[in-house]
mmCIF file with all atom_site columns, C-alpha atoms and ligand atoms in Angstrom:
data_model
loop_
_atom_site.group_PDB
_atom_site.id
_atom_site.type_symbol
_atom_site.label_atom_id
_atom_site.label_alt_id
_atom_site.label_comp_id
_atom_site.label_asym_id
_atom_site.label_entity_id
_atom_site.label_seq_id
_atom_site.pdbx_PDB_ins_code
_atom_site.Cartn_x
_atom_site.Cartn_y
_atom_site.Cartn_z
_atom_site.occupancy
_atom_site.B_iso_or_equiv
_atom_site.pdbx_formal_charge
_atom_site.auth_seq_id
_atom_site.auth_comp_id
_atom_site.auth_asym_id
_atom_site.auth_atom_id
_atom_site.pdbx_PDB_model_num
ATOM   1   C CA . MET E 1 1   ? 0.000   0.000   0.000   1.00 93.00 ? 103  MET E CA 1
ATOM   2   C CA . THR E 1 2   ? 1.230   3.475   -0.832  1.00 97.00 ? 104  THR E CA 1
ATOM   3   C CA . LEU E 1 3   ? -0.361  6.373   1.035   1.00 98.00 ? 105  LEU E CA 1
ATOM   4   C CA . TYR E 1 4   ? -0.441  9.697   -0.833  1.00 98.00 ? 106  TYR E CA 1
ATOM   5   C CA . ILE E 1 5   ? -1.349  13.143  0.478   1.00 99.00 ? 107  ILE E CA 1
ATOM   6   C CA . ALA E 1 6   ? -2.061  16.432  -1.308  1.00 99.00 ? 108  ALA E CA 1
ATOM   7   C CA . SER E 1 7   ? -3.772  19.748  -0.636  1.00 99.00 ? 109  SER E CA 1
ATOM   8   C CA . ASP E 1 8   ? -4.446  23.167  -2.070  1.00 99.00 ? 110  ASP E CA 1
ATOM   9   C CA . HIS E 1 9   ? -3.340  26.381  -0.331  1.00 98.00 ? 111  HIS E CA 1
ATOM   10  C CA . ALA E 1 10  ? -6.348  26.303  2.033   1.00 99.00 ? 112  ALA E CA 1
ATOM   11  C CA . GLY E 1 11  ? -5.471  22.780  3.115   1.00 99.00 ? 113  GLY E CA 1
ATOM   12  C CA . PHE E 1 12  ? -1.712  23.228  3.251   1.00 99.00 ? 114  PHE E CA 1
ATOM   13  C CA . ALA E 1 13  ? -1.397  23.909  7.002   1.00 98.00 ? 115  ALA E CA 1
ATOM   14  C CA . LEU E 1 14  ? -3.589  20.936  7.925   1.00 99.00 ? 116  LEU E CA 1
ATOM   15  C CA . LYS E 1 15  ? -1.740  18.723  5.425   1.00 99.00 ? 117  LYS E CA 1
ATOM   16  C CA . GLU E 1 16  ? 1.555   19.534  7.159   1.00 99.00 ? 118  GLU E CA 1
ATOM   17  C CA . LYS E 1 17  ? 0.037   18.696  10.565  1.00 98.00 ? 119  LYS E CA 1
ATOM   18  C CA . ILE E 1 18  ? -1.330  15.399  9.212   1.00 98.00 ? 120  ILE E CA 1
ATOM   19  C CA . LYS E 1 19  ? 2.115   14.503  7.839   1.00 98.00 ? 121  LYS E CA 1
ATOM   20  C CA . ALA E 1 20  ? 3.720   15.228  11.209  1.00 98.00 ? 122  ALA E CA 1
ATOM   21  C CA . ALA E 1 21  ? 1.120   13.075  12.988  1.00 98.00 ? 123  ALA E CA 1
ATOM   22  C CA . LEU E 1 22  ? 1.643   10.196  10.536  1.00 98.00 ? 124  LEU E CA 1
ATOM   23  C CA . LYS E 1 23  ? 5.405   10.458  10.965  1.00 98.00 ? 125  LYS E CA 1
ATOM   24  C CA . VAL E 1 24  ? 5.060   9.989   14.741  1.00 98.00 ? 126  VAL E CA 1
ATOM   25  C CA . GLN E 1 25  ? 3.047   6.838   13.990  1.00 96.00 ? 127  GLN E CA 1
ATOM   26  C CA . LYS E 1 26  ? 5.809   5.726   11.578  1.00 97.00 ? 128  LYS E CA 1
ATOM   27  C CA . ILE E 1 27  ? 3.391   5.783   8.641   1.00 97.00 ? 129  ILE E CA 1
ATOM   28  C CA . THR E 1 28  ? 5.101   6.705   5.378   1.00 97.00 ? 130  THR E CA 1
ATOM   29  C CA . VAL E 1 29  ? 3.260   9.126   3.150   1.00 98.00 ? 131  VAL E CA 1
ATOM   30  C CA . GLU E 1 30  ? 4.142   10.486  -0.291  1.00 98.00 ? 132  GLU E CA 1
ATOM   31  C CA . ASP E 1 31  ? 3.436   14.229  -0.510  1.00 98.00 ? 133  ASP E CA 1
ATOM   32  C CA . LEU E 1 32  ? 2.196   15.420  -3.932  1.00 99.00 ? 134  LEU E CA 1
ATOM   33  C CA . GLY E 1 33  ? 1.966   19.117  -2.950  1.00 98.00 ? 135  GLY E CA 1
ATOM   34  C CA . THR E 1 34  ? 1.084   21.910  -2.745  1.00 98.00 ? 136  THR E CA 1
ATOM   35  C CA . ASN E 1 35  ? 4.134   23.157  -0.918  1.00 98.00 ? 137  ASN E CA 1
ATOM   36  C CA . ASN E 1 36  ? 3.045   26.548  0.437   1.00 98.00 ? 138  ASN E CA 1
ATOM   37  C CA . GLU E 1 37  ? 0.032   28.817  0.893   1.00 98.00 ? 139  GLU E CA 1
ATOM   38  C CA . GLU E 1 38  ? 0.144   30.486  -2.522  1.00 98.00 ? 140  GLU E CA 1
ATOM   39  C CA . SER E 1 39  ? -3.194  30.189  -4.256  1.00 98.00 ? 141  SER E CA 1
ATOM   40  C CA . VAL E 1 40  ? -3.586  27.090  -6.446  1.00 98.00 ? 142  VAL E CA 1
ATOM   41  C CA . ASP E 1 41  ? -6.553  25.166  -7.890  1.00 99.00 ? 143  ASP E CA 1
ATOM   42  C CA . TYR E 1 42  ? -7.659  22.140  -5.871  1.00 99.00 ? 144  TYR E CA 1
ATOM   43  C CA . PRO E 1 43  ? -8.783  20.042  -8.912  1.00 99.00 ? 145  PRO E CA 1
ATOM   44  C CA . ASP E 1 44  ? -5.156  19.868  -10.116 1.00 99.00 ? 146  ASP E CA 1
ATOM   45  C CA . PHE E 1 45  ? -4.042  18.241  -6.880  1.00 99.00 ? 147  PHE E CA 1
ATOM   46  C CA . ALA E 1 46  ? -7.112  16.037  -6.627  1.00 99.00 ? 148  ALA E CA 1
ATOM   47  C CA . GLU E 1 47  ? -6.440  14.708  -10.124 1.00 98.00 ? 149  GLU E CA 1
ATOM   48  C CA . THR E 1 48  ? -2.725  14.065  -9.548  1.00 98.00 ? 150  THR E CA 1
ATOM   49  C CA . LEU E 1 49  ? -3.356  12.150  -6.327  1.00 98.00 ? 151  LEU E CA 1
ATOM   50  C CA . SER E 1 50  ? -6.380  10.292  -7.678  1.00 98.00 ? 152  SER E CA 1
ATOM   51  C CA . ARG E 1 51  ? -4.505  9.044   -10.721 1.00 98.00 ? 153  ARG E CA 1
ATOM   52  C CA . ARG E 1 52  ? -1.805  7.639   -8.409  1.00 98.00 ? 154  ARG E CA 1
ATOM   53  C CA . VAL E 1 53  ? -4.371  5.937   -6.165  1.00 98.00 ? 155  VAL E CA 1
ATOM   54  C CA . ALA E 1 54  ? -6.194  4.568   -9.233  1.00 98.00 ? 156  ALA E CA 1
ATOM   55  C CA . GLN E 1 55  ? -3.027  2.773   -10.392 1.00 98.00 ? 157  GLN E CA 1
ATOM   56  C CA . LYS E 1 56  ? -3.780  0.237   -7.608  1.00 97.00 ? 158  LYS E CA 1
ATOM   57  C CA . PRO E 1 57  ? -7.214  1.215   -6.286  1.00 93.00 ? 159  PRO E CA 1
ATOM   58  C CA . GLU E 1 58  ? -7.567  -1.781  -3.953  1.00 94.00 ? 160  GLU E CA 1
ATOM   59  C CA . GLN E 1 59  ? -4.179  -1.164  -2.325  1.00 96.00 ? 161  GLN E CA 1
ATOM   60  C CA . ASN E 1 60  ? -3.289  2.518   -2.503  1.00 98.00 ? 162  ASN E CA 1
ATOM   61  C CA . LYS E 1 61  ? -4.893  5.217   -0.399  1.00 98.00 ? 163  LYS E CA 1
ATOM   62  C CA . GLY E 1 62  ? -4.938  8.999   -0.482  1.00 98.00 ? 164  GLY E CA 1
ATOM   63  C CA . ILE E 1 63  ? -5.629  11.940  1.790   1.00 99.00 ? 165  ILE E CA 1
ATOM   64  C CA . LEU E 1 64  ? -6.810  15.222  0.216   1.00 99.00 ? 166  LEU E CA 1
ATOM   65  C CA . VAL E 1 65  ? -7.203  18.530  2.037   1.00 99.00 ? 167  VAL E CA 1
ATOM   66  C CA . CYS E 1 66  ? -8.789  21.748  0.747   1.00 99.00 ? 168  CYS E CA 1
ATOM   67  C CA . GLY E 1 67  ? -10.689 24.484  2.600   1.00 98.00 ? 169  GLY E CA 1
ATOM   68  C CA . THR E 1 68  ? -13.771 22.350  3.233   1.00 98.00 ? 170  THR E CA 1
ATOM   69  C CA . GLY E 1 69  ? -12.870 18.912  1.820   1.00 98.00 ? 171  GLY E CA 1
ATOM   70  C CA . ILE E 1 70  ? -15.843 19.267  -0.526  1.00 98.00 ? 172  ILE E CA 1
ATOM   71  C CA . GLY E 1 71  ? -14.087 20.397  -3.724  1.00 98.00 ? 173  GLY E CA 1
ATOM   72  C CA . MET E 1 72  ? -11.411 17.739  -3.326  1.00 99.00 ? 174  MET E CA 1
ATOM   73  C CA . SER E 1 73  ? -13.980 14.971  -2.894  1.00 98.00 ? 175  SER E CA 1
ATOM   74  C CA . ILE E 1 74  ? -16.020 16.106  -5.917  1.00 98.00 ? 176  ILE E CA 1
ATOM   75  C CA . ALA E 1 75  ? -12.909 16.267  -8.131  1.00 98.00 ? 177  ALA E CA 1
ATOM   76  C CA . ALA E 1 76  ? -11.317 13.031  -6.860  1.00 98.00 ? 178  ALA E CA 1
ATOM   77  C CA . ASN E 1 77  ? -14.471 11.040  -7.572  1.00 98.00 ? 179  ASN E CA 1
ATOM   78  C CA . LYS E 1 78  ? -14.188 11.906  -11.286 1.00 97.00 ? 180  LYS E CA 1
ATOM   79  C CA . VAL E 1 79  ? -11.217 9.554   -11.620 1.00 97.00 ? 181  VAL E CA 1
ATOM   80  C CA . PRO E 1 80  ? -12.380 5.967   -12.265 1.00 97.00 ? 182  PRO E CA 1
ATOM   81  C CA . GLY E 1 81  ? -11.363 3.605   -9.464  1.00 97.00 ? 183  GLY E CA 1
ATOM   82  C CA . VAL E 1 82  ? -11.377 6.320   -6.825  1.00 98.00 ? 184  VAL E CA 1
ATOM   83  C CA . ARG E 1 83  ? -13.918 6.240   -4.011  1.00 98.00 ? 185  ARG E CA 1
ATOM   84  C CA . ALA E 1 84  ? -13.330 9.505   -2.175  1.00 98.00 ? 186  ALA E CA 1
ATOM   85  C CA . ALA E 1 85  ? -15.145 10.219  1.088   1.00 98.00 ? 187  ALA E CA 1
ATOM   86  C CA . MET E 1 86  ? -15.537 13.501  2.890   1.00 98.00 ? 188  MET E CA 1
ATOM   87  C CA . ILE E 1 87  ? -14.992 12.446  6.520   1.00 98.00 ? 189  ILE E CA 1
ATOM   88  C CA . TYR E 1 88  ? -16.586 14.640  9.212   1.00 98.00 ? 190  TYR E CA 1
ATOM   89  C CA . ASP E 1 89  ? -16.962 12.593  12.425  1.00 98.00 ? 191  ASP E CA 1
ATOM   90  C CA . ASP E 1 90  ? -16.024 9.289   14.072  1.00 98.00 ? 192  ASP E CA 1
ATOM   91  C CA . PHE E 1 91  ? -18.929 7.400   12.534  1.00 98.00 ? 193  PHE E CA 1
ATOM   92  C CA . SER E 1 92  ? -18.244 8.613   8.986   1.00 98.00 ? 194  SER E CA 1
ATOM   93  C CA . ALA E 1 93  ? -14.550 7.746   9.432   1.00 98.00 ? 195  ALA E CA 1
ATOM   94  C CA . LYS E 1 94  ? -15.439 4.119   10.212  1.00 98.00 ? 196  LYS E CA 1
ATOM   95  C CA . ALA E 1 95  ? -18.263 3.835   7.668   1.00 98.00 ? 197  ALA E CA 1
ATOM   96  C CA . ALA E 1 96  ? -16.142 5.331   4.882   1.00 98.00 ? 198  ALA E CA 1
ATOM   97  C CA . SER E 1 97  ? -14.065 2.168   5.013   1.00 98.00 ? 199  SER E CA 1
ATOM   98  C CA . GLU E 1 98  ? -16.571 -0.410  6.274   1.00 97.00 ? 200  GLU E CA 1
ATOM   99  C CA . HIS E 1 99  ? -19.476 0.524   3.990   1.00 97.00 ? 201  HIS E CA 1
ATOM   100 C CA . ASN E 1 100 ? -17.849 2.392   1.083   1.00 98.00 ? 202  ASN E CA 1
ATOM   101 C CA . ASP E 1 101 ? -14.326 0.961   0.902   1.00 98.00 ? 203  ASP E CA 1
ATOM   102 C CA . ALA E 1 102 ? -13.168 4.560   0.395   1.00 98.00 ? 204  ALA E CA 1
ATOM   103 C CA . ASN E 1 103 ? -9.619  4.703   -0.903  1.00 98.00 ? 205  ASN E CA 1
ATOM   104 C CA . VAL E 1 104 ? -9.378  8.488   -0.572  1.00 98.00 ? 206  VAL E CA 1
ATOM   105 C CA . ALA E 1 105 ? -10.263 10.527  2.540   1.00 99.00 ? 207  ALA E CA 1
ATOM   106 C CA . CYS E 1 106 ? -10.972 14.263  2.260   1.00 99.00 ? 208  CYS E CA 1
ATOM   107 C CA . PHE E 1 107 ? -10.689 16.893  4.980   1.00 99.00 ? 209  PHE E CA 1
ATOM   108 C CA . GLY E 1 108 ? -11.219 20.625  5.432   1.00 99.00 ? 210  GLY E CA 1
ATOM   109 C CA . GLY E 1 109 ? -8.337  22.816  6.503   1.00 98.00 ? 211  GLY E CA 1
ATOM   110 C CA . ARG E 1 110 ? -10.707 25.696  7.281   1.00 98.00 ? 212  ARG E CA 1
ATOM   111 C CA . THR E 1 111 ? -13.346 23.608  9.033   1.00 98.00 ? 213  THR E CA 1
ATOM   112 C CA . GLN E 1 112 ? -11.619 20.783  10.909  1.00 99.00 ? 214  GLN E CA 1
ATOM   113 C CA . LYS E 1 113 ? -9.022  20.449  13.686  1.00 98.00 ? 215  LYS E CA 1
ATOM   114 C CA . ILE E 1 114 ? -5.940  18.235  13.588  1.00 98.00 ? 216  ILE E CA 1
ATOM   115 C CA . GLY E 1 115 ? -6.909  16.392  16.820  1.00 98.00 ? 217  GLY E CA 1
ATOM   116 C CA . ASP E 1 116 ? -10.124 15.153  15.227  1.00 98.00 ? 218  ASP E CA 1
ATOM   117 C CA . VAL E 1 117 ? -8.642  14.581  11.776  1.00 99.00 ? 219  VAL E CA 1
ATOM   118 C CA . LYS E 1 118 ? -5.807  12.490  13.240  1.00 98.00 ? 220  LYS E CA 1
ATOM   119 C CA . ARG E 1 119 ? -8.312  10.235  15.046  1.00 98.00 ? 221  ARG E CA 1
ATOM   120 C CA . TRP E 1 120 ? -10.541 9.971   11.943  1.00 98.00 ? 222  TRP E CA 1
ATOM   121 C CA . ILE E 1 121 ? -7.611  8.988   9.712   1.00 98.00 ? 223  ILE E CA 1
ATOM   122 C CA . GLU E 1 122 ? -6.656  6.278   12.186  1.00 98.00 ? 224  GLU E CA 1
ATOM   123 C CA . LYS E 1 123 ? -10.227 4.929   12.214  1.00 98.00 ? 225  LYS E CA 1
ATOM   124 C CA . TRP E 1 124 ? -10.519 5.061   8.419   1.00 98.00 ? 226  TRP E CA 1
ATOM   125 C CA . MET E 1 125 ? -7.185  3.280   7.913   1.00 98.00 ? 227  MET E CA 1
ATOM   126 C CA . LYS E 1 126 ? -7.712  0.619   10.600  1.00 98.00 ? 228  LYS E CA 1
ATOM   127 C CA . THR E 1 127 ? -11.307 -0.313  9.780   1.00 98.00 ? 229  THR E CA 1
ATOM   128 C CA . PRO E 1 128 ? -11.520 -3.120  7.226   1.00 96.00 ? 230  PRO E CA 1
ATOM   129 C CA . ALA E 1 129 ? -13.991 -2.832  4.366   1.00 96.00 ? 231  ALA E CA 1
ATOM   130 C CA . SER E 1 130 ? -16.938 -5.141  4.906   1.00 93.00 ? 232  SER E CA 1
ATOM   131 C CA . LEU E 1 131 ? -16.814 -6.817  1.506   1.00 88.00 ? 233  LEU E CA 1
ATOM   132 C CA . GLU E 1 132 ? -18.532 -10.136 2.256   1.00 88.00 ? 234  GLU E CA 1
ATOM   133 C CA . THR E 1 133 ? -21.824 -8.365  2.816   1.00 89.00 ? 235  THR E CA 1
ATOM   134 C CA . ARG E 1 134 ? -24.442 -6.170  1.126   1.00 96.00 ? 236  ARG E CA 1
ATOM   135 C CA . HIS E 1 135 ? -21.777 -3.462  0.958   1.00 95.00 ? 237  HIS E CA 1
ATOM   136 C CA . ARG E 1 136 ? -19.911 -5.423  -1.748  1.00 95.00 ? 238  ARG E CA 1
ATOM   137 C CA . ARG E 1 137 ? -22.994 -5.383  -3.951  1.00 96.00 ? 239  ARG E CA 1
ATOM   138 C CA . ARG E 1 138 ? -23.368 -1.625  -3.497  1.00 96.00 ? 240  ARG E CA 1
ATOM   139 C CA . ILE E 1 139 ? -19.727 -0.899  -4.229  1.00 96.00 ? 241  ILE E CA 1
ATOM   140 C CA . ASP E 1 140 ? -19.982 -3.081  -7.338  1.00 96.00 ? 242  ASP E CA 1
ATOM   141 C CA . LYS E 1 141 ? -22.942 -0.949  -8.423  1.00 97.00 ? 243  LYS E CA 1
ATOM   142 C CA . ILE E 1 142 ? -20.803 2.180   -8.082  1.00 97.00 ? 244  ILE E CA 1
ATOM   143 C CA . THR E 1 143 ? -18.201 0.539   -10.323 1.00 96.00 ? 245  THR E CA 1
ATOM   144 C CA . GLU E 1 144 ? -20.971 -0.285  -12.840 1.00 97.00 ? 246  GLU E CA 1
ATOM   145 C CA . ILE E 1 145 ? -22.058 3.367   -12.933 1.00 97.00 ? 247  ILE E CA 1
ATOM   146 C CA . GLU E 1 146 ? -18.418 4.299   -13.558 1.00 95.00 ? 248  GLU E CA 1
ATOM   147 C CA . GLU E 1 147 ? -18.121 1.752   -16.391 1.00 94.00 ? 249  GLU E CA 1
ATOM   148 C CA . LYS E 1 148 ? -21.403 2.831   -18.028 1.00 95.00 ? 250  LYS E CA 1
ATOM   149 C CA . ASN E 1 149 ? -20.321 6.471   -18.032 1.00 94.00 ? 251  ASN E CA 1
ATOM   150 C CA . CYS E 1 150 ? -16.682 6.044   -18.740 1.00 85.00 ? 252  CYS E CA 1
ATOM   151 C CA . CYS E 1 151 ? -14.897 7.397   -21.904 1.00 74.00 ? 253  CYS E CA 1
HETATM 152 C C1 . RB5 U 2 .   ? -10.156 27.719  -1.888  1.00 85.38 ? 1462 RB5 U C1 1
HETATM 153 O O1 . RB5 U 2 .   ? -10.407 29.051  -1.569  1.00 85.38 ? 1462 RB5 U O1 1
HETATM 154 C C2 . RB5 U 2 .   ? -11.370 26.847  -1.571  1.00 85.38 ? 1462 RB5 U C2 1
HETATM 155 O O2 . RB5 U 2 .   ? -12.422 27.148  -2.418  1.00 85.38 ? 1462 RB5 U O2 1
HETATM 156 C C3 . RB5 U 2 .   ? -11.001 25.388  -1.647  1.00 85.38 ? 1462 RB5 U C3 1
HETATM 157 O O3 . RB5 U 2 .   ? -9.953  25.121  -0.782  1.00 85.38 ? 1462 RB5 U O3 1
HETATM 158 C C4 . RB5 U 2 .   ? -12.064 24.366  -1.255  1.00 85.38 ? 1462 RB5 U C4 1
HETATM 159 O O4 . RB5 U 2 .   ? -12.644 24.666  -0.028  1.00 85.38 ? 1462 RB5 U O4 1
HETATM 160 C C5 . RB5 U 2 .   ? -13.020 23.983  -2.271  1.00 85.38 ? 1462 RB5 U C5 1
HETATM 161 O O5 . RB5 U 2 .   ? -13.888 23.126  -2.065  1.00 85.38 ? 1462 RB5 U O5 1
#
């Protein structure tokens, strides 16, 4: 598994805090930018990270941070193979993996605090996807939508 992280300018500060927290936990993460708080466009970073995750969508994971997490999740979900979830509490952190097998987690640098985000990332990464259940069927239906509308 390779874990990628990226942000826009509004998510930069939180991205740096997430990286520091992951480092303490000895989790390696590949940073795809941005590298400062100069204004950039979040879809560029969402696309770069999503394409990397989509190379091995069942193994790779990604963390995206913008101002709200909303723009990043909308853009990331345009890349086939990516299931990006906007995580906003403990329950959604667990369900994003268990129910949705989300391979990308999105956060808001202007709306969320590192203490919460750190705990939510841990929950999302440690919770296995529940793929022997009804959730498999639903995820397969998402893939079918993708295939029907692709290219
Ligand atoms: C940037 O100002 C802001 O629009 C962006 O970070 C994000 O919140 C979009 O969803």
